Tab-separated table of C-alpha atoms in Angstrom:
chain	number	residue	atom	x	y	z
S	1	UNK	CA	-31.486	14.823	-42.743
S	2	UNK	CA	-31.966	18.174	-44.453
S	3	UNK	CA	-33.707	18.556	-47.801
S	4	UNK	CA	-30.395	19.251	-49.520
S	5	UNK	CA	-28.885	16.079	-48.054
S	6	UNK	CA	-31.930	14.096	-49.201
S	7	UNK	CA	-31.609	15.471	-52.728
S	8	UNK	CA	-27.878	14.714	-52.733
S	9	UNK	CA	-28.492	11.116	-51.629
S	10	UNK	CA	-31.157	10.626	-54.308
S	11	UNK	CA	-28.882	12.032	-57.042
S	12	UNK	CA	-26.020	9.783	-55.916
S	13	UNK	CA	-28.406	6.816	-55.918
S	14	UNK	CA	-29.581	7.613	-59.458
S	15	UNK	CA	-25.958	7.787	-60.650
S	16	UNK	CA	-25.345	4.438	-58.942
S	17	UNK	CA	-28.343	2.925	-60.754
S	18	UNK	CA	-27.067	4.230	-64.086
S	19	UNK	CA	-23.619	2.758	-63.416
S	20	UNK	CA	-25.176	-0.543	-62.337
S	21	UNK	CA	-27.159	-0.759	-65.558
S	22	UNK	CA	-24.021	-0.176	-67.633
S	23	UNK	CA	-22.191	-2.887	-65.693
S	24	UNK	CA	-25.104	-5.315	-66.029
S	25	UNK	CA	-25.573	-4.784	-69.780
S	26	UNK	CA	-21.843	-5.167	-70.523
S	27	UNK	CA	-20.675	-7.706	-67.909
S	28	UNK	CA	-17.664	-9.043	-69.838
S	29	UNK	CA	-16.266	-5.615	-70.650
S	30	UNK	CA	-16.988	-4.167	-67.204
S	31	UNK	CA	-14.461	-6.270	-65.275
S	32	UNK	CA	-11.786	-3.495	-65.172
S	33	UNK	CA	-14.477	-1.007	-64.137
S	34	UNK	CA	-15.523	-3.282	-61.270
S	35	UNK	CA	-11.905	-3.518	-60.109
S	36	UNK	CA	-11.568	0.278	-60.216
S	37	UNK	CA	-14.830	0.802	-58.302
S	38	UNK	CA	-13.880	-1.705	-55.601
S	39	UNK	CA	-10.354	-0.314	-55.273
S	40	UNK	CA	-11.634	3.266	-55.086
S	41	UNK	CA	-14.253	2.303	-52.489
S	42	UNK	CA	-11.763	0.450	-50.276
S	43	UNK	CA	-9.145	3.204	-50.522
S	44	UNK	CA	-11.714	5.949	-49.822
S	45	UNK	CA	-13.090	4.041	-46.847
S	46	UNK	CA	-9.570	3.512	-45.520
S	47	UNK	CA	-8.591	7.153	-45.882
S	48	UNK	CA	-11.883	8.213	-44.287
S	49	UNK	CA	-11.305	5.949	-41.293
S	50	UNK	CA	-7.703	7.115	-40.902
S	51	UNK	CA	-8.831	10.746	-41.156
S	52	UNK	CA	-11.476	10.075	-38.512
S	53	UNK	CA	-8.821	8.630	-36.238
S	54	UNK	CA	-6.514	11.637	-36.537
S	55	UNK	CA	-9.285	14.208	-36.144
S	56	UNK	CA	-11.408	12.646	-33.394
S	57	UNK	CA	-10.950	8.992	-32.536
S	58	UNK	CA	-7.462	9.196	-31.093
S	59	UNK	CA	-8.973	10.937	-28.081
S	60	UNK	CA	-11.665	8.289	-27.625
S	61	UNK	CA	-11.589	4.995	-25.763
S	62	UNK	CA	-11.017	2.297	-28.387
S	63	UNK	CA	-10.326	4.880	-31.061
S	64	UNK	CA	-7.225	3.098	-32.233
S	65	UNK	CA	-9.505	0.482	-33.802
S	66	UNK	CA	-10.550	3.008	-36.452
S	67	UNK	CA	-6.883	3.533	-37.339
S	68	UNK	CA	-6.329	-0.203	-37.718
S	69	UNK	CA	-9.492	-0.632	-39.782
S	70	UNK	CA	-8.484	2.304	-41.972
S	71	UNK	CA	-5.096	0.769	-42.678
S	72	UNK	CA	-6.711	-2.598	-43.462
S	73	UNK	CA	-9.286	-1.026	-45.816
S	74	UNK	CA	-6.558	0.991	-47.520
S	75	UNK	CA	-4.458	-2.151	-47.988
S	76	UNK	CA	-7.463	-3.984	-49.452
S	77	UNK	CA	-7.929	-1.094	-51.874
S	78	UNK	CA	-4.324	-1.160	-53.036
S	79	UNK	CA	-4.441	-4.951	-53.387
S	80	UNK	CA	-7.693	-4.787	-55.330
S	81	UNK	CA	-6.306	-2.122	-57.649
S	82	UNK	CA	-3.442	-4.440	-58.543
S	83	UNK	CA	-5.769	-7.307	-59.557
S	84	UNK	CA	-6.496	-6.048	-63.078
S	85	UNK	CA	-4.909	-8.976	-64.887
S	86	UNK	CA	-6.193	-11.843	-62.726
S	87	UNK	CA	-9.245	-14.042	-63.371
S	88	UNK	CA	-12.744	-12.976	-62.364
S	89	UNK	CA	-12.771	-15.540	-59.551
S	90	UNK	CA	-10.945	-13.122	-57.267
S	91	UNK	CA	-13.582	-10.441	-57.660
S	92	UNK	CA	-16.277	-13.021	-56.986
S	93	UNK	CA	-14.395	-14.059	-53.848
S	94	UNK	CA	-14.416	-10.397	-52.791
S	95	UNK	CA	-18.150	-10.212	-53.432
S	96	UNK	CA	-18.748	-13.454	-51.521
S	97	UNK	CA	-16.766	-12.118	-48.562
S	98	UNK	CA	-18.327	-8.665	-48.579
S	99	UNK	CA	-21.927	-9.787	-48.997
S	100	UNK	CA	-21.660	-12.856	-46.778
S	101	UNK	CA	-19.953	-11.104	-43.886
S	102	UNK	CA	-22.061	-7.947	-43.998
S	103	UNK	CA	-25.249	-9.988	-44.394
S	104	UNK	CA	-24.538	-12.162	-41.369
S	105	UNK	CA	-23.547	-9.145	-39.259
S	106	UNK	CA	-26.646	-7.216	-40.363
S	107	UNK	CA	-28.959	-10.147	-39.541
S	108	UNK	CA	-27.356	-10.621	-36.115
S	109	UNK	CA	-27.611	-6.905	-35.316
S	110	UNK	CA	-31.217	-6.864	-36.480
S	111	UNK	CA	-32.132	-9.798	-34.274
S	112	UNK	CA	-30.505	-8.015	-31.337
S	113	UNK	CA	-32.407	-4.826	-32.190
S	114	UNK	CA	-35.666	-6.776	-32.390
S	115	UNK	CA	-35.077	-8.236	-28.922
S	116	UNK	CA	-34.761	-4.718	-27.493
S	117	UNK	CA	-38.182	-3.798	-28.885
S	118	UNK	CA	-37.308	-1.562	-31.827
S	119	UNK	CA	-39.928	-1.247	-34.557
S	120	UNK	CA	-37.601	-0.678	-37.521
S	121	UNK	CA	-36.093	-4.137	-37.825
S	122	UNK	CA	-37.911	-5.585	-40.851
S	123	UNK	CA	-36.130	-3.563	-43.554
S	124	UNK	CA	-32.746	-4.194	-41.947
S	125	UNK	CA	-33.440	-7.927	-41.725
S	126	UNK	CA	-34.450	-7.988	-45.395
S	127	UNK	CA	-31.229	-6.155	-46.267
S	128	UNK	CA	-29.153	-8.753	-44.417
S	129	UNK	CA	-30.999	-11.676	-45.997
S	130	UNK	CA	-30.543	-10.178	-49.474
S	131	UNK	CA	-26.812	-9.747	-48.785
S	132	UNK	CA	-26.550	-13.417	-47.820
S	133	UNK	CA	-28.524	-14.380	-50.948
S	134	UNK	CA	-26.092	-12.349	-53.094
S	135	UNK	CA	-23.169	-14.231	-51.542
S	136	UNK	CA	-24.891	-17.522	-52.289
S	137	UNK	CA	-25.520	-16.434	-55.896
S	138	UNK	CA	-21.817	-15.687	-56.239
S	139	UNK	CA	-20.995	-19.173	-54.974
S	140	UNK	CA	-23.520	-20.909	-57.235
S	141	UNK	CA	-22.490	-19.066	-60.424
S	142	UNK	CA	-18.740	-18.764	-59.769
S	143	UNK	CA	-17.782	-20.563	-62.997
S	144	UNK	CA	-19.453	-18.068	-65.345
S	145	UNK	CA	-17.643	-14.903	-66.418
S	146	UNK	CA	-20.839	-12.840	-66.745
S	147	UNK	CA	-21.671	-13.481	-63.108
S	148	UNK	CA	-19.212	-10.908	-61.834
S	149	UNK	CA	-20.756	-8.008	-63.717
S	150	UNK	CA	-24.358	-9.029	-63.201
S	151	UNK	CA	-24.120	-9.672	-59.461
S	152	UNK	CA	-22.007	-6.569	-58.885
S	153	UNK	CA	-24.546	-4.526	-60.861
S	154	UNK	CA	-27.430	-5.981	-58.859
S	155	UNK	CA	-25.663	-5.204	-55.594
S	156	UNK	CA	-24.976	-1.611	-56.645
S	157	UNK	CA	-28.581	-1.213	-57.775
S	158	UNK	CA	-29.869	-2.616	-54.486
S	159	UNK	CA	-27.620	-0.250	-52.520
S	160	UNK	CA	-28.933	2.657	-54.581
S	161	UNK	CA	-32.553	1.687	-53.920
S	162	UNK	CA	-31.790	1.455	-50.206
S	163	UNK	CA	-30.221	4.949	-50.369
S	164	UNK	CA	-33.409	6.301	-51.949
S	165	UNK	CA	-35.593	4.575	-49.339
S	166	UNK	CA	-33.429	5.969	-46.543
S	167	UNK	CA	-33.469	9.462	-48.056
S	168	UNK	CA	-37.263	9.449	-48.395
S	169	UNK	CA	-37.881	8.104	-44.902
S	170	UNK	CA	-38.876	10.610	-42.270
S	171	UNK	CA	-36.291	10.972	-39.543
S	172	UNK	CA	-37.336	11.227	-35.951
S	173	UNK	CA	-35.588	13.637	-33.653
S	174	UNK	CA	-35.744	14.384	-29.963
S	175	UNK	CA	-36.483	17.848	-28.659
S	176	UNK	CA	-35.164	18.632	-25.194
S	177	UNK	CA	-36.882	21.558	-23.571
């Protein structure tokens, strides 16, 4: 990662922390903002995956999977964008699904990485466990309206801190002579 990329990641992380604080301090009023952020994220991820398919992945073995995933992410984004007038339970269900699934996958990948002898498994395992804990918090506090904003703000803040940690970490590279 170049110095400019590190600076860019840190600036993006600081903007994410600022947005997370706004969401956490105004959880009842931030529900439409949460919907917009989730919809924008899903749509952007879908378009990115579709773009990747048409530029590179269509020539790769199994590349069609990125097209399918892009269409699914895009559909999730459009569906999420249309949920502005529904109760907060749906957003909490999204958060439960996102954090639970990604946490379990991250923990399983970390355990596999640890078996192969890698030394950088502890931070990834902690990330997966925190994701699972966030999903459990969503389940425990599903009846409260403030939960959506607070847990979403915490998850954005945690992602921003992880971006800063990743940006400040030295990257190893291989030199072939």
